[in-house]
Tab-separated table of C-alpha atoms and ligand atoms in Angstrom:
chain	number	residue	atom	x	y	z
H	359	UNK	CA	169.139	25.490	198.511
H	360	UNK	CA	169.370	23.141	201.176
H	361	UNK	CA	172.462	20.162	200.318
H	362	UNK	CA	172.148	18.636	203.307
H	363	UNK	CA	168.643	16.904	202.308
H	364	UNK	CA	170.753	15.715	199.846
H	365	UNK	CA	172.940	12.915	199.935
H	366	UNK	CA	174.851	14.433	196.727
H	367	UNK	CA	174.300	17.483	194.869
H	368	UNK	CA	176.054	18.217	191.276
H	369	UNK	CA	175.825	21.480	189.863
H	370	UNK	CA	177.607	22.382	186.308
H	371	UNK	CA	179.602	19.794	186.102
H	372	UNK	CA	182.767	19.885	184.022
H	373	UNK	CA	185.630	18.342	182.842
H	374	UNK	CA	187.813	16.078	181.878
H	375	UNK	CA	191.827	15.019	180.780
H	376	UNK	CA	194.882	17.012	179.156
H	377	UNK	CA	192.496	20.283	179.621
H	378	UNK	CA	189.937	18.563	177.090
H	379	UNK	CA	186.411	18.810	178.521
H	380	UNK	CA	185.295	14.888	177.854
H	381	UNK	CA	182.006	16.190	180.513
H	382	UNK	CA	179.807	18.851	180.290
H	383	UNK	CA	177.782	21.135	182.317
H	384	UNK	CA	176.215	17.820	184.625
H	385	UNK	CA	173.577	18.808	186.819
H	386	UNK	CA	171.968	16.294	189.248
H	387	UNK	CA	171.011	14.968	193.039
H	388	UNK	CA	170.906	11.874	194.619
H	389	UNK	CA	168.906	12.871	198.194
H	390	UNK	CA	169.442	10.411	200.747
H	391	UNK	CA	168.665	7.044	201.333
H	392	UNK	CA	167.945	7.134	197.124
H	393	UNK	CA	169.474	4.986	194.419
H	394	UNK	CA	170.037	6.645	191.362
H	395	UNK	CA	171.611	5.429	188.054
H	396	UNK	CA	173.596	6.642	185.512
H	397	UNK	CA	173.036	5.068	182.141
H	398	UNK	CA	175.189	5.532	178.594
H	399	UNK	CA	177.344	3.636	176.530
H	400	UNK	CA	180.780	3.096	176.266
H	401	UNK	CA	182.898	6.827	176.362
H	402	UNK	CA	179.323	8.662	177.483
H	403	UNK	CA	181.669	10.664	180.682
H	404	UNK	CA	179.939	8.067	183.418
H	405	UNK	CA	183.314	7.030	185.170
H	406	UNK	CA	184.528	10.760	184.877
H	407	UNK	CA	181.985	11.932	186.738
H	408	UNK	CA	182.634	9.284	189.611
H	409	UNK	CA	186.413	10.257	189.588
H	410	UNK	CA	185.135	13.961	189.948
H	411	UNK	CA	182.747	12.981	192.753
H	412	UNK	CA	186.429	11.172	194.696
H	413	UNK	CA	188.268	13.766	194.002
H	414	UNK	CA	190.354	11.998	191.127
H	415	UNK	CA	189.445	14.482	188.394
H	416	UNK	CA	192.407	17.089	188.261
H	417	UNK	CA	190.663	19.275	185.830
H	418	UNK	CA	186.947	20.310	187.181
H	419	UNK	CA	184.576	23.100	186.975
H	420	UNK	CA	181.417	23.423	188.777
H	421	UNK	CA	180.161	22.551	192.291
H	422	UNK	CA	179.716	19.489	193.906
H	423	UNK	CA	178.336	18.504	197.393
H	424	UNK	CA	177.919	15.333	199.574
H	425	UNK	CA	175.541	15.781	202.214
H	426	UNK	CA	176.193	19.422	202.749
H	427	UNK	CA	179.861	19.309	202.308
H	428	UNK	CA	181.898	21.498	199.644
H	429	UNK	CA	184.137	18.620	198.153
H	430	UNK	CA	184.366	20.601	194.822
H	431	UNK	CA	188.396	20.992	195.629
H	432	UNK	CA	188.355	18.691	198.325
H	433	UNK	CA	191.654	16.102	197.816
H	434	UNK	CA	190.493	12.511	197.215
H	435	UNK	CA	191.930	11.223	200.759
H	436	UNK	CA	189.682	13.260	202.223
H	437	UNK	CA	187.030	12.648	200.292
H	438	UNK	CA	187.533	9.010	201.202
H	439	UNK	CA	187.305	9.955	204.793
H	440	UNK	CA	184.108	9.049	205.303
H	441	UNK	CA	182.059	11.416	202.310
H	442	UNK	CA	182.575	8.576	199.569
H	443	UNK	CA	183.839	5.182	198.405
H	444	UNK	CA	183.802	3.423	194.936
H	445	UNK	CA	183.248	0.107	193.814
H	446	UNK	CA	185.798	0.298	190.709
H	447	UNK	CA	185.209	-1.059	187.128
H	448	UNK	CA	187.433	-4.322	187.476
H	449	UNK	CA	187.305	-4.561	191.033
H	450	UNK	CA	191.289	-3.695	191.569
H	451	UNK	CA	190.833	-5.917	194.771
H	452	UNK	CA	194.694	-6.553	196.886
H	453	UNK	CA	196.325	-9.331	195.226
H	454	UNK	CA	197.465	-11.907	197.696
H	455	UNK	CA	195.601	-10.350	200.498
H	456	UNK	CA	192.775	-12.172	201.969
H	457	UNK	CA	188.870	-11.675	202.073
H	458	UNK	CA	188.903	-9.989	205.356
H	459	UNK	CA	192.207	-8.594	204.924
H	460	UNK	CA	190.617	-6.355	201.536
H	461	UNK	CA	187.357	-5.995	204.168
H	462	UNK	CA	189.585	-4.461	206.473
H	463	UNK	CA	191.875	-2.353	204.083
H	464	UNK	CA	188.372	-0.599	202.814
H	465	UNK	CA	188.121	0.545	207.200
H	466	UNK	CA	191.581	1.705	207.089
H	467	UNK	CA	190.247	4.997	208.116
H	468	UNK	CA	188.367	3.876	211.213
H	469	UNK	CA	190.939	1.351	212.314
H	470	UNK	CA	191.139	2.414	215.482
H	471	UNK	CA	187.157	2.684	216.218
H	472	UNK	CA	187.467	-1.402	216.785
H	473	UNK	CA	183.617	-1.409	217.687
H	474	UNK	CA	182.364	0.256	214.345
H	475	UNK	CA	184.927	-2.134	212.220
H	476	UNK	CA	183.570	-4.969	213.774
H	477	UNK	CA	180.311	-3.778	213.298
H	478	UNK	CA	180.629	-2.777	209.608
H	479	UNK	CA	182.398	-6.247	208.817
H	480	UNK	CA	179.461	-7.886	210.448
H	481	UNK	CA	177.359	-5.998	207.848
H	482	UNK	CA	178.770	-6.675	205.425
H	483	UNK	CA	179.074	-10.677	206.243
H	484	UNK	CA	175.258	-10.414	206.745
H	485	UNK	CA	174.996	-9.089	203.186
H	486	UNK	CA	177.663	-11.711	201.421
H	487	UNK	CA	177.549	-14.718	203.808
H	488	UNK	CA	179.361	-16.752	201.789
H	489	UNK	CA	181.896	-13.856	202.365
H	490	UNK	CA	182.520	-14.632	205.878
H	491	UNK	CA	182.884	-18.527	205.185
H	492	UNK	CA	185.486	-16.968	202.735
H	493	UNK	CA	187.053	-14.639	204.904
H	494	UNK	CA	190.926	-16.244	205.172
H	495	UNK	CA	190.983	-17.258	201.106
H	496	UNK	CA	192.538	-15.070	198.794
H	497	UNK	CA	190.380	-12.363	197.407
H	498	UNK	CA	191.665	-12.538	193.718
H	499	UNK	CA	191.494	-16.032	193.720
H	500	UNK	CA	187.233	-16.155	194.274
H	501	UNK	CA	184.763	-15.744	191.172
H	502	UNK	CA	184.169	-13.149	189.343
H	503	UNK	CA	180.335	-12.381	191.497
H	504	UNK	CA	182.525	-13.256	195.017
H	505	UNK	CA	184.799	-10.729	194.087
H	506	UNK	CA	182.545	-8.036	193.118
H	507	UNK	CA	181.088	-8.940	196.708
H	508	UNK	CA	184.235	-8.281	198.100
H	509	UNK	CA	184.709	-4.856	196.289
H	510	UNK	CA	181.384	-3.982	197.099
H	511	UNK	CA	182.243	-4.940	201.314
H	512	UNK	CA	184.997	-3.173	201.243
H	513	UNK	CA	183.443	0.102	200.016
H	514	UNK	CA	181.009	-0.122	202.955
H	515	UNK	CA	183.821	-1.103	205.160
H	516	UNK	CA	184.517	3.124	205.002
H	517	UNK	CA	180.469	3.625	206.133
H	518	UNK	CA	180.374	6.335	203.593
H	519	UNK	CA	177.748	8.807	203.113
H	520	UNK	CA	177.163	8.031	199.699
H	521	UNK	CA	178.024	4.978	197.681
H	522	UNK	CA	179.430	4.711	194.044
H	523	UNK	CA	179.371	1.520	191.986
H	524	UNK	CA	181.084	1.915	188.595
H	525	UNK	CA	179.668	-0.972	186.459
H	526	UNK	CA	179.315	-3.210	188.928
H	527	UNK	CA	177.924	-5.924	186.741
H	528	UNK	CA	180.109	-6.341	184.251
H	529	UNK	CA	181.695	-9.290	182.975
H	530	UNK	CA	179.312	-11.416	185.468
H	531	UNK	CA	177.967	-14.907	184.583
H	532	UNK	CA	174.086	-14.318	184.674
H	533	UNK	CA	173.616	-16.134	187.988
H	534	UNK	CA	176.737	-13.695	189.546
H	535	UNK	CA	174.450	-10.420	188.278
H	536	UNK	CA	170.965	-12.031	189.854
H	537	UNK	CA	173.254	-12.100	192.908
H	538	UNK	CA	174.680	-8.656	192.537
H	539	UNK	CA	171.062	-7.306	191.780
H	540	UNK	CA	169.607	-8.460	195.025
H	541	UNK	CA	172.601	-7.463	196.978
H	542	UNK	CA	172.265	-3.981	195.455
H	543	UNK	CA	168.470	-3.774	196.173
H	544	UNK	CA	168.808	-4.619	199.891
H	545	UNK	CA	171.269	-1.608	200.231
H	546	UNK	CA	168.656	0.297	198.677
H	547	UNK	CA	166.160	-0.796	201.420
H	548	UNK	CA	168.139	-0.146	203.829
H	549	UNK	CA	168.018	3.275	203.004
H	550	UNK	CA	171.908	3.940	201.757
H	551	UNK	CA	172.590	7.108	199.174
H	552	UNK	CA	173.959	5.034	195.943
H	553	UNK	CA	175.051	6.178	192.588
H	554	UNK	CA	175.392	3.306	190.447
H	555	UNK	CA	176.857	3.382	186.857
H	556	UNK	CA	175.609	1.176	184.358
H	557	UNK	CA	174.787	0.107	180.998
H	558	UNK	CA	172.553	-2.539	182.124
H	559	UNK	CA	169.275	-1.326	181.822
H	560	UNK	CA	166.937	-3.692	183.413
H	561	UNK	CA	169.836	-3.855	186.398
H	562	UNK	CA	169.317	-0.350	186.812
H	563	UNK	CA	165.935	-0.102	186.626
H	564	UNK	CA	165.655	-2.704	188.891
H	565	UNK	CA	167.795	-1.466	191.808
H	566	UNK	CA	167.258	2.227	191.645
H	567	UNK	CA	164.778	4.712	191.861
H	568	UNK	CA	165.955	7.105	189.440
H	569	UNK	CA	168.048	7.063	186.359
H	570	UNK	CA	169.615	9.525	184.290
H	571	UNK	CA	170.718	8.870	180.914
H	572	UNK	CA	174.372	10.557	179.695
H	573	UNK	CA	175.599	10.733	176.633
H	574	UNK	CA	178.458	12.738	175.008
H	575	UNK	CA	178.875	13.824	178.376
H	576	UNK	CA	175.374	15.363	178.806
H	577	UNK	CA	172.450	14.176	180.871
H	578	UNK	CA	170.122	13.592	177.904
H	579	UNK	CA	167.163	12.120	179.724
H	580	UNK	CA	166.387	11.622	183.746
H	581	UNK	CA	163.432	9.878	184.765
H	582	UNK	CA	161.800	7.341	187.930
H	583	UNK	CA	162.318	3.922	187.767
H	584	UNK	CA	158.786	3.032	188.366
H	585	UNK	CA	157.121	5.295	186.042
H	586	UNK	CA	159.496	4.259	182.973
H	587	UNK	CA	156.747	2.912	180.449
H	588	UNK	CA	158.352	1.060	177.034
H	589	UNK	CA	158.659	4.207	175.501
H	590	UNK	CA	161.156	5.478	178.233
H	591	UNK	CA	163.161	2.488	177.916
H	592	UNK	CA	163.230	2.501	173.904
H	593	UNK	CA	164.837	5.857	173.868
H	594	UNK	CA	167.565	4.864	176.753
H	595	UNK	CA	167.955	1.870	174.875
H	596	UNK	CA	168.213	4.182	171.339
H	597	UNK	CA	170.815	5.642	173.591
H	598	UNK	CA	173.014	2.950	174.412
H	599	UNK	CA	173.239	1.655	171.299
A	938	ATP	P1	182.883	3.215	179.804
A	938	ATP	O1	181.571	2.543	179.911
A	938	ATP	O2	183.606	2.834	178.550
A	938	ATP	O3	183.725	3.154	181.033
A	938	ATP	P2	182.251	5.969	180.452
A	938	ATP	O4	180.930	6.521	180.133
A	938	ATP	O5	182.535	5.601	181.867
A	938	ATP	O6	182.510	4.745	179.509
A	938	ATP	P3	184.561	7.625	180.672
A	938	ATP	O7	185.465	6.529	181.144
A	938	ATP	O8	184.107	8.626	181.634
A	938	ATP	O9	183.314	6.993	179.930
A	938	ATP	O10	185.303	8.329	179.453
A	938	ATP	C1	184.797	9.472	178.777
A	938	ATP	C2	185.812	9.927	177.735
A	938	ATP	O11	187.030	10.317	178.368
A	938	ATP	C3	186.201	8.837	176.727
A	938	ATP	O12	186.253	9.425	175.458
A	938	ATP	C4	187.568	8.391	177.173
A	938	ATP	O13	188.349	8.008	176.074
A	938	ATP	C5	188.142	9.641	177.816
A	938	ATP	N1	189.075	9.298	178.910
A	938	ATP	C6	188.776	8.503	179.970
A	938	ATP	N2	189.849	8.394	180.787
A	938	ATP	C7	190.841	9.141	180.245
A	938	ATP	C8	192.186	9.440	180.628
A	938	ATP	N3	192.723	8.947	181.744
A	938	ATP	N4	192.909	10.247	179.813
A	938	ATP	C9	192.364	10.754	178.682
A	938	ATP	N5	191.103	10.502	178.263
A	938	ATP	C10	190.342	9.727	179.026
């Protein structure tokens, strides 16, 4: 098999809390430059399987690679270094700290590369403009769709290989997720390696190229975004309830 193709690779997947299994034997890619979902409803294993990918899972079993990389029993600050970054449910930006301040807390690890910092906050800024008119207001004190801008800067802040959103559209006023959908779909063209939880299904559809459906901690269902006829999105939507 060759991992490095891929951007992520997952193979038997499991785990969970107190030694209880709440995942179970996940199997999936994401190669790079691709933007693949994960759809289920509420308790499905989607967030445990991001806190696996960082590292944050105690008890794992399996394998799982990011762009050729062993990170299977890899500790989460390392992980961080570079191999991955979240976008949190909630957000959970610094309280009291300003815009740029959270930018610049997300490029901790590169602090001292001043060119690349400058160059990733300029990225970001030309993603979220309204971010750099922003940048000395306090982050928690924005909207609900700034903020989520914010969370989703300073994960990009760490220029990680692969990029994982948990949720990122939730509790958004309708306007805030038309905002967050084309934000997410110009990542995609520029050719990043996203895994984006969700239980929006037309978001998903919409930003990625694949999706895979979980549920009771199982993929259930996998299939491309452009070929999902009605019947494809009946069942996911049988799915999530
Ligand atoms: P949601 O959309 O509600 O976030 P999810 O698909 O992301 O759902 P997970 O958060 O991965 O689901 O949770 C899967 C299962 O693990 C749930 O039954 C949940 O109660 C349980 N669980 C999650 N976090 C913990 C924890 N810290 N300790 C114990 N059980 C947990």
């Amino acid at each position: 098999m060759n991992d490095t193709n891929d951007a992520l690779v997952i193979e038997g997947l499991a785990g969970g809390y107190d030694r209880f299994d709440v995942i179970h034997d996940i199997s999936f890619r994401v190669a790079r430059g691709e933007a693949v979902a994960i759809l289920g409803p509420n308790g499905a294993g989607k967030t445990t399987v991001l806190r696996a990918i960082m590292g944050l899972l105690k008890h794992r079993r399996g394998r799982i690679a990011i762009e050729g990389t062993d990170v299977t029993r890899m500790s989460p600050h390392r992980v961080a270094r570079g191999l991955a970054a979240m976008v949190p449910e909630g957000r959970r930006l610094f309280e009291g700290q300003s815009v740029e301040d959270n930018l610049r807390l997300g490029g901790i690890r590169l602090r001292r590369d001043r060119d690349r910092t400058s160059r990733l906050l300029q990225d970001v800024f030309d993603l979220f403009p309204v971010l750099k008119r922003y940048r000395d207001r306090d982050a928690t004190a924005l909207s609900g769709g700034e903020q989520q801008m914010v969370a989703i800067g300073r994960m990009m802040m760490s220029d990680p290989a692969l990029m994982l959103l948990d949720e990122p559209s939730l509790g958004l006023a309708p306007l805030a997720v038309a905002d967050l959908t084309a934000a997410l779909r110009r990542l995609r063209e520029q050719y990043r390696s996203i895994l984006l939880v969700e239980q929006r299904v037309d978001l998903a559809l919409e930003v990625c190229d694949r999706i895979y459906v979980v549920y009771g901690g199982r993929i259930v269902d996998e299939g491309r975004a452009d070929e999902m006829g009605a019947e494809g999105r009946a069942l996911i939507d049988a799915y999530l309830g």
